[in-house]
Coordinates of C-alpha atoms and ligand atoms in Angstrom, one line a residue:
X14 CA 116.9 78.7 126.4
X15 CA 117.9 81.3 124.2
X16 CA 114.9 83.0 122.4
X17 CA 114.6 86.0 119.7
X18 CA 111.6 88.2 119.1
X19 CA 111.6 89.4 115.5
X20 CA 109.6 92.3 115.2
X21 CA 107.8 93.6 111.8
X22 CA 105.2 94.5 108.9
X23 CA 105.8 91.1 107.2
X24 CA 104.2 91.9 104.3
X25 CA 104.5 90.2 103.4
X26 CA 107.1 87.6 105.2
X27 CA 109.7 86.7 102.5
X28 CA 112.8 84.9 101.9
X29 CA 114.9 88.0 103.3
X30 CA 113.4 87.5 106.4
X31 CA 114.0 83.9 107.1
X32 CA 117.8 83.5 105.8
X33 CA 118.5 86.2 109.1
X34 CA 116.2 84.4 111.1
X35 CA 118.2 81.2 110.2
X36 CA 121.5 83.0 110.0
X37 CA 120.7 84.2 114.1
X38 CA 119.5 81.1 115.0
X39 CA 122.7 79.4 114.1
X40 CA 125.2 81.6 115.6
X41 CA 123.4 82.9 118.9
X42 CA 122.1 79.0 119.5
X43 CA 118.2 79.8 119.4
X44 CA 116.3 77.8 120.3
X45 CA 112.9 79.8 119.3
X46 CA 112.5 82.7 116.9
X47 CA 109.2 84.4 117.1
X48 CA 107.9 85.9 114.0
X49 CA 106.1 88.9 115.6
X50 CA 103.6 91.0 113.2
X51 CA 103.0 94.2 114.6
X52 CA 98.9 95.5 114.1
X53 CA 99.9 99.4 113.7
X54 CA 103.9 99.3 112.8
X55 CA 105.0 102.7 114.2
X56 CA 106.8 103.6 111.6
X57 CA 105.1 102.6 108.5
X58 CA 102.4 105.0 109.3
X59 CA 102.6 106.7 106.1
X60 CA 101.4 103.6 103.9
X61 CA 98.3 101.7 103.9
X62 CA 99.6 98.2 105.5
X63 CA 97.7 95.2 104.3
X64 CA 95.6 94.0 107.4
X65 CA 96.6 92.3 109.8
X66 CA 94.8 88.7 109.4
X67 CA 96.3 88.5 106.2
X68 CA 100.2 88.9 107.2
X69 CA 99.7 86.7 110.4
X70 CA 98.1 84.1 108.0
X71 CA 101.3 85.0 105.8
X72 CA 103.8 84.6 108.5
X73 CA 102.1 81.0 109.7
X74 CA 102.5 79.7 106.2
X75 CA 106.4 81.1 106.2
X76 CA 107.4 79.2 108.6
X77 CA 105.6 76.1 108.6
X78 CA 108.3 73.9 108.1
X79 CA 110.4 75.6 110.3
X80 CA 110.6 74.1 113.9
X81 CA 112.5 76.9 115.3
X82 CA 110.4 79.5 114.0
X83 CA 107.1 80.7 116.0
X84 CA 104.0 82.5 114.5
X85 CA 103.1 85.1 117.3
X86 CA 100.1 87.5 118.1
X87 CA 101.9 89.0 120.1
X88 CA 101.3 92.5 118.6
X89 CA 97.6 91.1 117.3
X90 CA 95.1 93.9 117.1
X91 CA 93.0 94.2 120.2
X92 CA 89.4 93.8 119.0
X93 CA 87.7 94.9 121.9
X94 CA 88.9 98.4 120.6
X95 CA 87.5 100.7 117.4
X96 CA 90.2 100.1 114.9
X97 CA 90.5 104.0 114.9
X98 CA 91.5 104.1 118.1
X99 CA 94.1 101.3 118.2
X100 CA 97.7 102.5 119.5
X101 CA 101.1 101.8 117.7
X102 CA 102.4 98.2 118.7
X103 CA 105.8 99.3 120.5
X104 CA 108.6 97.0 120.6
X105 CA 108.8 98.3 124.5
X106 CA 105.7 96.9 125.9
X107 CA 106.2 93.3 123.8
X108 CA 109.7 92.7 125.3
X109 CA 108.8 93.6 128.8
X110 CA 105.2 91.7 128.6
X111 CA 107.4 88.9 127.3
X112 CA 110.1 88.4 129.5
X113 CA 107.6 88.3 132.5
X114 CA 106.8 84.8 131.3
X115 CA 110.4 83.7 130.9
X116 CA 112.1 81.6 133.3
X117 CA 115.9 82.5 135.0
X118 CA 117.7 80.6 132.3
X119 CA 115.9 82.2 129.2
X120 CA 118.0 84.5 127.7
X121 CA 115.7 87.1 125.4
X122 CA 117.8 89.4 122.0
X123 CA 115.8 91.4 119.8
X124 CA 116.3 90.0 115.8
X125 CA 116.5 93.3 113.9
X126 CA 118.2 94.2 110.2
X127 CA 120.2 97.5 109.9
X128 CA 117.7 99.7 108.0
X129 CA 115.4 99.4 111.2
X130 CA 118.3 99.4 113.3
X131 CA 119.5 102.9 111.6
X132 CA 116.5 104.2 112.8
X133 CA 115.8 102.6 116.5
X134 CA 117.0 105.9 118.1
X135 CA 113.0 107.3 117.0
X136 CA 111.7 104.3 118.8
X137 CA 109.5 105.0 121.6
X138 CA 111.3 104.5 124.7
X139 CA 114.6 103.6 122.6
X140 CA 117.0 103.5 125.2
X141 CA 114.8 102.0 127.3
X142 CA 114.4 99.1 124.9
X143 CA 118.1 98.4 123.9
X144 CA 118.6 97.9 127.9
X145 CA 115.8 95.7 128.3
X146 CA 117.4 92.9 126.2
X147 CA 120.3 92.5 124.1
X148 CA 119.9 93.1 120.1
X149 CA 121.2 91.3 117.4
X150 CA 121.8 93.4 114.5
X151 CA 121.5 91.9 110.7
X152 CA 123.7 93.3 107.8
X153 CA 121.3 93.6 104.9
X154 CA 122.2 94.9 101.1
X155 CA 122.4 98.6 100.5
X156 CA 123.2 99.5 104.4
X157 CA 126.2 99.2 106.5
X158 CA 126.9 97.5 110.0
X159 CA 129.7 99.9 110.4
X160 CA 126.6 102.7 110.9
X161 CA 125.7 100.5 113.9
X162 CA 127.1 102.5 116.7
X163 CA 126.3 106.3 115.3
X164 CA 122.6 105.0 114.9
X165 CA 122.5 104.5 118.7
X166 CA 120.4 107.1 120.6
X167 CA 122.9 109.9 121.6
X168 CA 123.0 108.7 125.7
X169 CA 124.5 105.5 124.3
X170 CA 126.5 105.9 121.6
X171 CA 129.8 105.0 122.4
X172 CA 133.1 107.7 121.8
X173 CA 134.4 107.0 118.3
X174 CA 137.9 105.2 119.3
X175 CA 135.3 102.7 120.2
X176 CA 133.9 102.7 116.8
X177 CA 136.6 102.8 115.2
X178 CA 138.1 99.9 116.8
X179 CA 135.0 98.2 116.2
X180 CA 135.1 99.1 112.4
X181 CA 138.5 97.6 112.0
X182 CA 136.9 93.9 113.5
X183 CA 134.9 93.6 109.9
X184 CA 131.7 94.3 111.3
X185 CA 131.2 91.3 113.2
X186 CA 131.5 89.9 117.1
X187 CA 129.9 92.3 119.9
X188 CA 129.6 95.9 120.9
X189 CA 128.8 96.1 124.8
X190 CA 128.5 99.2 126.0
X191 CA 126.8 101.0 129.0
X192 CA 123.1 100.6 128.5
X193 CA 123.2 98.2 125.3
X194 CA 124.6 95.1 123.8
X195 CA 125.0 94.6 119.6
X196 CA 125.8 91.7 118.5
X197 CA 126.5 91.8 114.6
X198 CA 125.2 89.4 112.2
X199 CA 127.1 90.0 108.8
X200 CA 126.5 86.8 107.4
X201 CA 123.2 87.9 105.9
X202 CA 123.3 88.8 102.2
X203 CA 119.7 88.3 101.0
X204 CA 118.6 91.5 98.7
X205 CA 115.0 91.1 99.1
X206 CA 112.6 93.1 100.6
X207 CA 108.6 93.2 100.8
X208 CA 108.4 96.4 99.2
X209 CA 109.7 94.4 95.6
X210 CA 107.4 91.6 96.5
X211 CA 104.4 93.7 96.5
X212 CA 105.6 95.2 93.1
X213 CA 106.8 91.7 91.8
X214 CA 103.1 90.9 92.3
X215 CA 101.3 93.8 91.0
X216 CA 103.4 93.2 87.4
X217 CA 102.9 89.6 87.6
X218 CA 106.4 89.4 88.2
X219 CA 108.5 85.9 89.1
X220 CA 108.1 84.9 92.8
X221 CA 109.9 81.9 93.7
X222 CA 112.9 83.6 94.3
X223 CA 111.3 85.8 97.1
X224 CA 108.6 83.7 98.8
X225 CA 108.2 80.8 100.3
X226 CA 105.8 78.8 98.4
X227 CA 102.8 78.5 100.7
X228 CA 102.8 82.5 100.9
X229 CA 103.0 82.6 97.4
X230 CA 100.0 80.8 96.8
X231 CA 98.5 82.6 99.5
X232 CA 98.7 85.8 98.0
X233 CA 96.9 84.2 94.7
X234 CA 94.2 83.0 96.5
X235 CA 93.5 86.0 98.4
X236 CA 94.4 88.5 95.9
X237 CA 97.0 90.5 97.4
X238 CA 98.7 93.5 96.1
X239 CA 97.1 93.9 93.6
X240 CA 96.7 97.7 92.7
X241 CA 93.1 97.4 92.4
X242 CA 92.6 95.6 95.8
X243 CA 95.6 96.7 98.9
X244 CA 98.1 99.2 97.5
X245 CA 98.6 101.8 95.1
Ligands
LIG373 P1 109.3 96.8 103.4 O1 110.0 96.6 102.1 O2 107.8 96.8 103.3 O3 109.9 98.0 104.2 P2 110.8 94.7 104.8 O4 111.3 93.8 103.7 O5 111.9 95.6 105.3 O6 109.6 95.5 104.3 P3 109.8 94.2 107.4 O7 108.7 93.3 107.7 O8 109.6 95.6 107.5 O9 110.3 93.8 105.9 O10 111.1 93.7 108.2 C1 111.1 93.1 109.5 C2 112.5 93.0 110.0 O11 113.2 92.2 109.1 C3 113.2 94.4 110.1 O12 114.1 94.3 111.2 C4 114.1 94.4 108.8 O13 115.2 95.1 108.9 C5 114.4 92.9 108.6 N1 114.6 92.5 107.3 C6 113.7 92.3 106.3 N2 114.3 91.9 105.1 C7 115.6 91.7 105.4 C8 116.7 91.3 104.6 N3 116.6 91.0 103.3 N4 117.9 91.3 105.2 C9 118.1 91.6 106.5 N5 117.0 92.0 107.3 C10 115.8 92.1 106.8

């Protein structure tokens, strides 16, 4: 069975996030995609993140009707220790804690969208990671797949014929190389991120677009980004 681990902040979990998880599902055959919300995202460090019940209560509603799609706590805060002195979740210690449970036949890729991916060579243990399962790399507005090899951690990052040939195949297919395997996902187009949700919120801006319903009304209930409450 083949099986995806999408990593992230999800918050909150939007539209965006869903076409890719669709858009993988399709082409790589998936048979589960597991909606992973990390406690302490490593790098969002900088900005208050909106806790963690909350997005995990988010991500459930997302993908409710979805029968792929699996809510996991995975990266769930670990109670038993002082919130101050909870570690990062890193992306290393969930794929190999994960693919101790799978079976010979399971085949594990790691669902993430370029801007992340630009960045995965300041991951903890980042070339560790890409050998540990293969990735699956979705376009998403404003960044470009072709940047998908240069972002590589230098160890891995193939000689540029090898780019360059890959430019020319429109983005798309695979990139195997010694230590990692890329496949491309170009089909994804969807310009929506969680940063604009929380905005659209806080100006009582239009939502249907961006959310799924259920985390919609969620965020009403509970009172979510607004400036007063979560964010600045
Ligand atoms: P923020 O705006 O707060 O940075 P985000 O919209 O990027 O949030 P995350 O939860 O940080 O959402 O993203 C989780 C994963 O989903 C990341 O790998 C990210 O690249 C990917 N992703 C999110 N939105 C999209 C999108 N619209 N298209 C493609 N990939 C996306």
């Amino acid at each position: 069975m083949n099986i995806a681990l999408f990593g992230g902040t999800f918050d909150p979990i939007h539209r965006g996030h869903l076409v890719v998880a669709r858009a993988a599902a399709a082409k790589f055959q998936l048979k589960q995609v597991w909606f992973v919300p990390a406690d302490i995202p490593p790098h969002k460090q900088k900005s208050p993140v909106t806790a963690f019940d909350h997005r995990y209560a988010m991500v459930t509603l997302g993908v409710a009707s979805e029968k792929e799609f699996i809510p996991s706590l995975l990266e769930a805060p670990d109670l038993a220790i002082p919130e101050s002195k909870r570690k990062p979740s890193y992306s290393i210690e969930t794929v190999r804690r994960v693919k101790k449970t799978l079976g010979r036949s399971d085949h594990l890729y790691f669902l993430i969208g370029m801007d992340a991916f630009r960045e995965i060579a300041t991951w903890y243990k980042a070339e560790e990671l890409l050998t540990e399962c293969d990735f699956i790399v979705a376009a998403r507005p404003g960044y470009s797949l072709a940047d998908v090899a240069s972002a590589l951690p230098e160890k891995l990052r193939p000689q540029a014929s090898v780019t360059k040939l890959f430019r020319k195949e429109a983005m798309d297919g695979t990139l195997v190389l010694r230590g990692a395997t890329l496949h491309m996902l170009p089909e994804t187009h969807e310009d929506i991120s969680a940063t604009q949700i929380r905005t659209a919120v806080d100006r009582g801006g239009a939502l249907k677009r961006l959310l799924p319903d259920l985390v919609a009304e969620y965020i009403k209930k509970e009172g979510l980004y607004r400036k007063t409450r979560t964010r600045d």
